[in-house]
């Protein structure tokens, strides 16, 4: 009988064991839609079975969740100490690259059957993903195979090959978020239209006095990678429009920044600033933990200096969690001036010292310009975010009443998910390459980060209308909103999102009566 069961088991599971699948956290990056589709069918752990019912209110859900919002940092107190510039970075609580596997021992009654050897087997927790990986190849990591793969017959392999050849060719974007701004749809990196746009940008930037309004007009639909650094410096107000003055301004501002470093950075050990530096030191390793570039100690030291100097020069707000994310797009864009490809794996130490200093200073000043327009988001009680979340609720109630009513039925408050959208400017919801494309448009808008962002959030929410309405309880709905499946997004998807946001702005921004009931 045991022999029959074992034979039937292998017939039903021809691909067990399969490939190892990495597990990703709630924030970095969003869940893969293929995995998200299986969440509702995944059996609960035994510890959850002891609960009498699902949490139906926010307070019940919050009590059953340890770190959904990263508000409990006391566990880091014991491991925190003031590090020297070359010390190891503080490790994040989450380890998103740990593979999720189960160790299953072969039953004792089957040990009499011929086996290669007595061992433990890796059983994949996601059979559907295994099937997709077999068709597309090991895109996300090394595939670990066991001896049982020899039992797959030749016909199955031939069918898989035929199926693979019949599928359209589509480049696989790895789950570790790529920084490259290539379209997810597989468009060539440079088309005739893009070449024409690049020439237009170069013509504008080469003029003695750059027409900033014309530059904003062309930047709204995306800035070519080759001219993005200088365009961002101009649109943020860091560089003057007059071309002859740019080199002098850059030299003066960079020297001024490192003057701040010499004047203030040593005070991070003082009693008044120790808590600020401690929180920065804790948050930086959590910034894009899946991208190797940001886990280099040298890069983390750069971020520490930028954030600490900004915090002590803006005592009205100081450092607030979430500001650390706002440095990364500027840092990557200014680094891309010196790196052709594979920015996420670039070794920062290979750059000359002067180049590293220039990237750091430019990132500081451009981030400062951004925060000057949204500083009320980070002052006491964060009133700017409270106002924006309330405006988002009013806007959604007008443009999609079904979604608004569904939130009310499930007792989901907008503040529970949209606070992070406003605090981090959607950086936790989108891959970094999409954030950079999104900020092209924000830089082109007169109030992109403070005003247009509201309509982008509304369009982003309605984008997931079908998925939102399919979630029928508080917990599943909130988990969806915190793990929206955007990992495979590219320029095309961001462009559609911005077009819908512009439509909403055109309809509602200048017609406040549309807001009100």
PDB file of N, CA, C and O in Angstrom, residues 260 263-265 267-268 272-273 276 280 306-316 318-319:
ATOM      1  N   UNK A 260      29.589  72.380   5.355  1.00  0.00           N
ATOM      2  CA  UNK A 260      28.629  71.921   6.367  1.00  0.00           C
ATOM      3  C   UNK A 260      29.121  70.636   7.027  1.00  0.00           C
ATOM      4  O   UNK A 260      28.954  70.456   8.245  1.00  0.00           O
ATOM      5  N   UNK A 263      31.681  71.446   9.533  1.00  0.00           N
ATOM      6  CA  UNK A 263      31.177  72.259  10.637  1.00  0.00           C
ATOM      7  C   UNK A 263      30.240  71.482  11.565  1.00  0.00           C
ATOM      8  O   UNK A 263      30.267  71.691  12.786  1.00  0.00           O
ATOM      9  N   UNK A 264      29.434  70.578  10.984  1.00  0.00           N
ATOM     10  CA  UNK A 264      28.358  69.965  11.762  1.00  0.00           C
ATOM     11  C   UNK A 264      28.486  68.461  11.979  1.00  0.00           C
ATOM     12  O   UNK A 264      27.948  67.941  12.966  1.00  0.00           O
ATOM     13  N   UNK A 265      29.140  67.741  11.096  1.00  0.00           N
ATOM     14  CA  UNK A 265      29.016  66.279  11.136  1.00  0.00           C
ATOM     15  C   UNK A 265      29.610  65.665  12.400  1.00  0.00           C
ATOM     16  O   UNK A 265      29.140  64.628  12.874  1.00  0.00           O
ATOM     17  N   UNK A 267      29.187  66.673  15.251  1.00  0.00           N
ATOM     18  CA  UNK A 267      28.231  66.821  16.352  1.00  0.00           C
ATOM     19  C   UNK A 267      27.236  65.676  16.438  1.00  0.00           C
ATOM     20  O   UNK A 267      26.368  65.678  17.306  1.00  0.00           O
ATOM     21  N   UNK A 268      27.343  64.689  15.550  1.00  0.00           N
ATOM     22  CA  UNK A 268      26.405  63.554  15.591  1.00  0.00           C
ATOM     23  C   UNK A 268      26.525  62.766  16.887  1.00  0.00           C
ATOM     24  O   UNK A 268      25.618  62.027  17.265  1.00  0.00           O
ATOM     25  N   UNK A 272      22.457  66.346  21.897  1.00  0.00           N
ATOM     26  CA  UNK A 272      21.310  66.922  21.184  1.00  0.00           C
ATOM     27  C   UNK A 272      21.000  66.214  19.872  1.00  0.00           C
ATOM     28  O   UNK A 272      19.848  66.195  19.430  1.00  0.00           O
ATOM     29  N   UNK A 273      22.007  65.645  19.243  1.00  0.00           N
ATOM     30  CA  UNK A 273      21.838  65.070  17.911  1.00  0.00           C
ATOM     31  C   UNK A 273      21.997  63.556  17.888  1.00  0.00           C
ATOM     32  O   UNK A 273      21.874  62.950  16.815  1.00  0.00           O
ATOM     33  N   UNK A 276      18.875  61.640  16.589  1.00  0.00           N
ATOM     34  CA  UNK A 276      18.676  61.831  15.145  1.00  0.00           C
ATOM     35  C   UNK A 276      19.620  60.938  14.353  1.00  0.00           C
ATOM     36  O   UNK A 276      19.196  60.237  13.414  1.00  0.00           O
ATOM     37  N   UNK A 280      18.736  57.683  11.760  1.00  0.00           N
ATOM     38  CA  UNK A 280      19.261  57.639  10.388  1.00  0.00           C
ATOM     39  C   UNK A 280      20.076  56.374  10.182  1.00  0.00           C
ATOM     40  O   UNK A 280      19.949  55.683   9.164  1.00  0.00           O
ATOM     41  N   UNK A 306      24.389  63.010   4.179  1.00  0.00           N
ATOM     42  CA  UNK A 306      23.357  63.832   3.532  1.00  0.00           C
ATOM     43  C   UNK A 306      22.181  64.055   4.475  1.00  0.00           C
ATOM     44  O   UNK A 306      21.715  65.185   4.681  1.00  0.00           O
ATOM     45  N   UNK A 307      21.676  62.991   5.057  1.00  0.00           N
ATOM     46  CA  UNK A 307      20.475  63.089   5.891  1.00  0.00           C
ATOM     47  C   UNK A 307      20.753  63.823   7.193  1.00  0.00           C
ATOM     48  O   UNK A 307      19.908  64.591   7.671  1.00  0.00           O
ATOM     49  N   UNK A 308      21.922  63.597   7.790  1.00  0.00           N
ATOM     50  CA  UNK A 308      22.221  64.258   9.055  1.00  0.00           C
ATOM     51  C   UNK A 308      22.380  65.762   8.854  1.00  0.00           C
ATOM     52  O   UNK A 308      21.846  66.565   9.642  1.00  0.00           O
ATOM     53  N   UNK A 309      23.098  66.157   7.817  1.00  0.00           N
ATOM     54  CA  UNK A 309      23.284  67.591   7.574  1.00  0.00           C
ATOM     55  C   UNK A 309      21.946  68.253   7.266  1.00  0.00           C
ATOM     56  O   UNK A 309      21.655  69.360   7.755  1.00  0.00           O
ATOM     57  N   UNK A 310      21.101  67.592   6.475  1.00  0.00           N
ATOM     58  CA  UNK A 310      19.794  68.184   6.178  1.00  0.00           C
ATOM     59  C   UNK A 310      18.971  68.325   7.462  1.00  0.00           C
ATOM     60  O   UNK A 310      18.294  69.342   7.672  1.00  0.00           O
ATOM     61  N   UNK A 311      19.002  67.311   8.313  1.00  0.00           N
ATOM     62  CA  UNK A 311      18.173  67.326   9.520  1.00  0.00           C
ATOM     63  C   UNK A 311      18.549  68.467  10.459  1.00  0.00           C
ATOM     64  O   UNK A 311      17.668  69.174  10.964  1.00  0.00           O
ATOM     65  N   UNK A 312      19.840  68.675  10.691  1.00  0.00           N
ATOM     66  CA  UNK A 312      20.222  69.705  11.658  1.00  0.00           C
ATOM     67  C   UNK A 312      20.099  71.102  11.057  1.00  0.00           C
ATOM     68  O   UNK A 312      20.040  72.084  11.794  1.00  0.00           O
ATOM     69  N   UNK A 313      20.035  71.204   9.727  1.00  0.00           N
ATOM     70  CA  UNK A 313      19.809  72.513   9.104  1.00  0.00           C
ATOM     71  C   UNK A 313      18.324  72.821   8.934  1.00  0.00           C
ATOM     72  O   UNK A 313      17.965  73.901   8.484  1.00  0.00           O
ATOM     73  N   UNK A 314      17.457  71.866   9.271  1.00  0.00           N
ATOM     74  CA  UNK A 314      16.008  72.089   9.200  1.00  0.00           C
ATOM     75  C   UNK A 314      15.381  71.628  10.522  1.00  0.00           C
ATOM     76  O   UNK A 314      14.695  70.607  10.594  1.00  0.00           O
ATOM     77  N   UNK A 315      15.623  72.388  11.586  1.00  0.00           N
ATOM     78  CA  UNK A 315      15.150  71.953  12.914  1.00  0.00           C
ATOM     79  C   UNK A 315      13.632  71.922  13.042  1.00  0.00           C
ATOM     80  O   UNK A 315      13.119  71.266  13.946  1.00  0.00           O
ATOM     81  N   UNK A 316      12.900  72.612  12.164  1.00  0.00           N
ATOM     82  CA  UNK A 316      11.434  72.592  12.267  1.00  0.00           C
ATOM     83  C   UNK A 316      10.887  71.198  12.052  1.00  0.00           C
ATOM     84  O   UNK A 316       9.857  70.820  12.630  1.00  0.00           O
ATOM     85  N   UNK A 318      13.387  68.328  11.314  1.00  0.00           N
ATOM     86  CA  UNK A 318      14.385  67.327  11.645  1.00  0.00           C
ATOM     87  C   UNK A 318      14.272  66.143  10.710  1.00  0.00           C
ATOM     88  O   UNK A 318      13.638  66.208   9.656  1.00  0.00           O
ATOM     89  N   UNK A 319      14.897  65.049  11.115  1.00  0.00           N
ATOM     90  CA  UNK A 319      14.813  63.833  10.293  1.00  0.00           C
ATOM     91  C   UNK A 319      13.546  63.075  10.625  1.00  0.00           C
ATOM     92  O   UNK A 319      13.200  62.873  11.780  1.00  0.00           O
TER      93      UNK A 319
END
